[in-house]
Amino acid sequence: MSRTLLSLSLAAVLTGGAALAEAPRVATDIAPVHSLVARVMDGVGSPELIVQRGASPHEYSLRPSEAAALQEADLVFWISPDLTPWLGDAIETLASNASVTGLLEADGTIQLEFRESALFEAHEHAESGHEEGEHEDHAESEEHEGDDDHAHEEDHVGHDDHQGHDHGEHDPHAWLSPQNAATWLNVIAGQLSAADPENAGAYFANAAAGRAEIDTLSADVGALLEPVRGGRFIVFHDAYQYFESAFELFASGAISVSDASDPSPARLAEIRKRIADEGIDCVLAEPQFNAGLVATVLDGTEAKTGVLDPLGSDLESGPALYPQLIRNLASTLAECL
């Protein structure tokens, strides 16, 4: 009996080791994407993380181990060059033989356009799932309707902040939509299965379990935020509109348009005016960036403050990071509001 159990145990260990050794080598850009890929690969293999937690994805210098991970990768999953503009060249140079998936462009992904202004209005929040033509129609209708004052406001607000910071048409912070995350689980499973058909069943089973977890997550977060819907808050940089749209809790503005640029004095003045005029409840900082800017706009107001982290920089990497990241955003907002 004991010999039989020992033999079975040894066989299980060897089988598990073989599955791990045969798994595709996978590289991912940021921790939330790494978490989703790790969820799909659970029990089969482990992806490599390129942009380490706590670092800005917009500007990053590859370490030798990260360059090696790209060079050895069979598959690469990343958001888009709008989030990591330096990574496209690195992928082309180091991972030229890998299958590369840009998740922002994956079928079924909700895409939202950049907001250029410091101040956000209710009509700026596009409905989820618009097709490209619908985005253009929406933009065109905004261009022609409403007050001249609003058009003037959009003409002059915040554009200086964009000098030297080019971006594409769509906001790349799309992982903060749980619906996108659920869509990407299937995309990831499909790409992994194409590269590793023997483990296809495991990949798709993991993706299905991950989607069920995201459904529960979305329901929990919606219930947590329900009492504070309508609360008014300012974010540090404009990274959260996918989260806002998913849970119908909309920011009133952003101190900085991007974590890759400093806000102009005019932008800071507009944020301060909105806080004073509308009695903003909460101004939110981020862990990696200039806390002094938040103190500047808070000075003389009664607004509370908290810290939002769109990347999960203080969380342990792995499958659990993504749901914890979304829960943390919701908890911070609920407490601050």
mmCIF file with all atom_site columns, C-alpha atoms in Angstrom, residues 216-306:
data_model
loop_
_atom_site.group_PDB
_atom_site.id
_atom_site.type_symbol
_atom_site.label_atom_id
_atom_site.label_alt_id
_atom_site.label_comp_id
_atom_site.label_asym_id
_atom_site.label_entity_id
_atom_site.label_seq_id
_atom_site.pdbx_PDB_ins_code
_atom_site.Cartn_x
_atom_site.Cartn_y
_atom_site.Cartn_z
_atom_site.occupancy
_atom_site.B_iso_or_equiv
_atom_site.pdbx_formal_charge
_atom_site.auth_seq_id
_atom_site.auth_comp_id
_atom_site.auth_asym_id
_atom_site.auth_atom_id
_atom_site.pdbx_PDB_model_num
ATOM 1  C CA . THR A 1 216 ? -18.551 38.106 -8.202  1.00 0.00 ? 216 THR A CA 1
ATOM 2  C CA . LEU A 1 217 ? -15.966 40.871 -7.873  1.00 0.00 ? 217 LEU A CA 1
ATOM 3  C CA . SER A 1 218 ? -18.059 43.276 -9.960  1.00 0.00 ? 218 SER A CA 1
ATOM 4  C CA . ALA A 1 219 ? -21.185 42.585 -7.912  1.00 0.00 ? 219 ALA A CA 1
ATOM 5  C CA . ASP A 1 220 ? -19.319 43.103 -4.632  1.00 0.00 ? 220 ASP A CA 1
ATOM 6  C CA . VAL A 1 221 ? -17.696 46.327 -5.795  1.00 0.00 ? 221 VAL A CA 1
ATOM 7  C CA . GLY A 1 222 ? -20.984 47.657 -7.165  1.00 0.00 ? 222 GLY A CA 1
ATOM 8  C CA . ALA A 1 223 ? -22.646 47.073 -3.798  1.00 0.00 ? 223 ALA A CA 1
ATOM 9  C CA . LEU A 1 224 ? -19.742 48.714 -1.946  1.00 0.00 ? 224 LEU A CA 1
ATOM 10 C CA . LEU A 1 225 ? -19.893 51.836 -4.116  1.00 0.00 ? 225 LEU A CA 1
ATOM 11 C CA . GLU A 1 226 ? -23.688 52.155 -4.260  1.00 0.00 ? 226 GLU A CA 1
ATOM 12 C CA . PRO A 1 227 ? -23.959 54.378 -1.139  1.00 0.00 ? 227 PRO A CA 1
ATOM 13 C CA . VAL A 1 228 ? -21.385 56.883 -2.465  1.00 0.00 ? 228 VAL A CA 1
ATOM 14 C CA . ARG A 1 229 ? -22.545 57.192 -6.079  1.00 0.00 ? 229 ARG A CA 1
ATOM 15 C CA . GLY A 1 230 ? -22.876 60.880 -6.859  1.00 0.00 ? 230 GLY A CA 1
ATOM 16 C CA . GLY A 1 231 ? -19.905 61.694 -4.643  1.00 0.00 ? 231 GLY A CA 1
ATOM 17 C CA . ARG A 1 232 ? -17.508 64.208 -6.156  1.00 0.00 ? 232 ARG A CA 1
ATOM 18 C CA . PHE A 1 233 ? -13.818 63.434 -6.415  1.00 0.00 ? 233 PHE A CA 1
ATOM 19 C CA . ILE A 1 234 ? -10.636 64.474 -8.219  1.00 0.00 ? 234 ILE A CA 1
ATOM 20 C CA . VAL A 1 235 ? -7.985  61.936 -9.257  1.00 0.00 ? 235 VAL A CA 1
ATOM 21 C CA . PHE A 1 236 ? -4.246  62.471 -9.538  1.00 0.00 ? 236 PHE A CA 1
ATOM 22 C CA . HIS A 1 237 ? -3.971  61.498 -13.196 1.00 0.00 ? 237 HIS A CA 1
ATOM 23 C CA . ASP A 1 238 ? -6.587  60.490 -15.705 1.00 0.00 ? 238 ASP A CA 1
ATOM 24 C CA . ALA A 1 239 ? -6.266  56.712 -15.395 1.00 0.00 ? 239 ALA A CA 1
ATOM 25 C CA . TYR A 1 240 ? -9.641  55.674 -14.043 1.00 0.00 ? 240 TYR A CA 1
ATOM 26 C CA . GLN A 1 241 ? -12.363 56.312 -16.590 1.00 0.00 ? 241 GLN A CA 1
ATOM 27 C CA . TYR A 1 242 ? -12.746 52.588 -17.352 1.00 0.00 ? 242 TYR A CA 1
ATOM 28 C CA . PHE A 1 243 ? -13.366 51.947 -13.647 1.00 0.00 ? 243 PHE A CA 1
ATOM 29 C CA . GLU A 1 244 ? -15.665 54.974 -13.485 1.00 0.00 ? 244 GLU A CA 1
ATOM 30 C CA . SER A 1 245 ? -17.742 53.778 -16.438 1.00 0.00 ? 245 SER A CA 1
ATOM 31 C CA . ALA A 1 246 ? -17.919 50.212 -15.119 1.00 0.00 ? 246 ALA A CA 1
ATOM 32 C CA . PHE A 1 247 ? -19.319 51.308 -11.760 1.00 0.00 ? 247 PHE A CA 1
ATOM 33 C CA . GLU A 1 248 ? -21.041 54.592 -12.695 1.00 0.00 ? 248 GLU A CA 1
ATOM 34 C CA . LEU A 1 249 ? -19.015 56.686 -10.303 1.00 0.00 ? 249 LEU A CA 1
ATOM 35 C CA . PHE A 1 250 ? -17.439 59.560 -12.203 1.00 0.00 ? 250 PHE A CA 1
ATOM 36 C CA . ALA A 1 251 ? -14.459 61.780 -11.388 1.00 0.00 ? 251 ALA A CA 1
ATOM 37 C CA . SER A 1 252 ? -14.825 65.548 -11.655 1.00 0.00 ? 252 SER A CA 1
ATOM 38 C CA . GLY A 1 253 ? -11.308 66.092 -12.970 1.00 0.00 ? 253 GLY A CA 1
ATOM 39 C CA . ALA A 1 254 ? -7.653  65.069 -12.911 1.00 0.00 ? 254 ALA A CA 1
ATOM 40 C CA . ILE A 1 255 ? -4.687  67.014 -11.548 1.00 0.00 ? 255 ILE A CA 1
ATOM 41 C CA . SER A 1 256 ? -2.479  65.655 -14.349 1.00 0.00 ? 256 SER A CA 1
ATOM 42 C CA . VAL A 1 257 ? -3.466  64.264 -17.724 1.00 0.00 ? 257 VAL A CA 1
ATOM 43 C CA . SER A 1 258 ? -0.744  61.622 -17.465 1.00 0.00 ? 258 SER A CA 1
ATOM 44 C CA . ASP A 1 259 ? 1.769   60.262 -15.018 1.00 0.00 ? 259 ASP A CA 1
ATOM 45 C CA . ALA A 1 260 ? 4.390   61.054 -17.676 1.00 0.00 ? 260 ALA A CA 1
ATOM 46 C CA . SER A 1 261 ? 3.877   64.834 -17.544 1.00 0.00 ? 261 SER A CA 1
ATOM 47 C CA . ASP A 1 262 ? 3.577   67.578 -14.932 1.00 0.00 ? 262 ASP A CA 1
ATOM 48 C CA . PRO A 1 263 ? 0.402   69.672 -14.850 1.00 0.00 ? 263 PRO A CA 1
ATOM 49 C CA . SER A 1 264 ? 0.607   73.286 -15.928 1.00 0.00 ? 264 SER A CA 1
ATOM 50 C CA . PRO A 1 265 ? -0.133  76.091 -13.428 1.00 0.00 ? 265 PRO A CA 1
ATOM 51 C CA . ALA A 1 266 ? -3.320  76.836 -15.396 1.00 0.00 ? 266 ALA A CA 1
ATOM 52 C CA . ARG A 1 267 ? -4.502  73.251 -14.976 1.00 0.00 ? 267 ARG A CA 1
ATOM 53 C CA . LEU A 1 268 ? -3.828  73.317 -11.228 1.00 0.00 ? 268 LEU A CA 1
ATOM 54 C CA . ALA A 1 269 ? -5.748  76.584 -10.966 1.00 0.00 ? 269 ALA A CA 1
ATOM 55 C CA . GLU A 1 270 ? -8.753  75.052 -12.709 1.00 0.00 ? 270 GLU A CA 1
ATOM 56 C CA . ILE A 1 271 ? -8.721  72.054 -10.391 1.00 0.00 ? 271 ILE A CA 1
ATOM 57 C CA . ARG A 1 272 ? -8.554  74.308 -7.335  1.00 0.00 ? 272 ARG A CA 1
ATOM 58 C CA . LYS A 1 273 ? -11.470 76.356 -8.645  1.00 0.00 ? 273 LYS A CA 1
ATOM 59 C CA . ARG A 1 274 ? -13.598 73.266 -9.213  1.00 0.00 ? 274 ARG A CA 1
ATOM 60 C CA . ILE A 1 275 ? -12.861 72.007 -5.697  1.00 0.00 ? 275 ILE A CA 1
ATOM 61 C CA . ALA A 1 276 ? -13.936 75.339 -4.258  1.00 0.00 ? 276 ALA A CA 1
ATOM 62 C CA . ASP A 1 277 ? -16.959 75.887 -6.517  1.00 0.00 ? 277 ASP A CA 1
ATOM 63 C CA . GLU A 1 278 ? -18.430 72.380 -6.296  1.00 0.00 ? 278 GLU A CA 1
ATOM 64 C CA . GLY A 1 279 ? -17.416 71.352 -2.802  1.00 0.00 ? 279 GLY A CA 1
ATOM 65 C CA . ILE A 1 280 ? -15.427 68.354 -3.992  1.00 0.00 ? 280 ILE A CA 1
ATOM 66 C CA . ASP A 1 281 ? -15.487 65.612 -1.355  1.00 0.00 ? 281 ASP A CA 1
ATOM 67 C CA . CYS A 1 282 ? -12.216 63.842 -2.082  1.00 0.00 ? 282 CYS A CA 1
ATOM 68 C CA . VAL A 1 283 ? -8.881  64.364 -3.872  1.00 0.00 ? 283 VAL A CA 1
ATOM 69 C CA . LEU A 1 284 ? -6.951  61.180 -4.574  1.00 0.00 ? 284 LEU A CA 1
ATOM 70 C CA . ALA A 1 285 ? -3.172  60.769 -4.762  1.00 0.00 ? 285 ALA A CA 1
ATOM 71 C CA . GLU A 1 286 ? -1.114  57.904 -6.203  1.00 0.00 ? 286 GLU A CA 1
ATOM 72 C CA . PRO A 1 287 ? 1.778   56.175 -4.432  1.00 0.00 ? 287 PRO A CA 1
ATOM 73 C CA . GLN A 1 288 ? 4.494   56.788 -7.054  1.00 0.00 ? 288 GLN A CA 1
ATOM 74 C CA . PHE A 1 289 ? 3.851   60.459 -7.798  1.00 0.00 ? 289 PHE A CA 1
ATOM 75 C CA . ASN A 1 290 ? 4.239   63.951 -6.412  1.00 0.00 ? 290 ASN A CA 1
ATOM 76 C CA . ALA A 1 291 ? 2.189   64.223 -3.205  1.00 0.00 ? 291 ALA A CA 1
ATOM 77 C CA . GLY A 1 292 ? 2.971   67.942 -3.139  1.00 0.00 ? 292 GLY A CA 1
ATOM 78 C CA . LEU A 1 293 ? 0.633   68.541 -6.081  1.00 0.00 ? 293 LEU A CA 1
ATOM 79 C CA . VAL A 1 294 ? -2.241  67.011 -4.145  1.00 0.00 ? 294 VAL A CA 1
ATOM 80 C CA . ALA A 1 295 ? -1.375  69.163 -1.123  1.00 0.00 ? 295 ALA A CA 1
ATOM 81 C CA . THR A 1 296 ? -1.380  72.216 -3.397  1.00 0.00 ? 296 THR A CA 1
ATOM 82 C CA . VAL A 1 297 ? -4.920  71.667 -4.666  1.00 0.00 ? 297 VAL A CA 1
ATOM 83 C CA . LEU A 1 298 ? -6.185  70.622 -1.210  1.00 0.00 ? 298 LEU A CA 1
ATOM 84 C CA . ASP A 1 299 ? -4.855  73.726 0.547   1.00 0.00 ? 299 ASP A CA 1
ATOM 85 C CA . GLY A 1 300 ? -7.687  75.734 2.064   1.00 0.00 ? 300 GLY A CA 1
ATOM 86 C CA . THR A 1 301 ? -10.383 73.146 1.265   1.00 0.00 ? 301 THR A CA 1
ATOM 87 C CA . GLU A 1 302 ? -12.279 70.636 3.385   1.00 0.00 ? 302 GLU A CA 1
ATOM 88 C CA . ALA A 1 303 ? -11.846 67.780 0.913   1.00 0.00 ? 303 ALA A CA 1
ATOM 89 C CA . LYS A 1 304 ? -10.545 64.464 2.206   1.00 0.00 ? 304 LYS A CA 1
ATOM 90 C CA . THR A 1 305 ? -7.760  62.550 0.542   1.00 0.00 ? 305 THR A CA 1
ATOM 91 C CA . GLY A 1 306 ? -6.807  58.944 -0.141  1.00 0.00 ? 306 GLY A CA 1
#
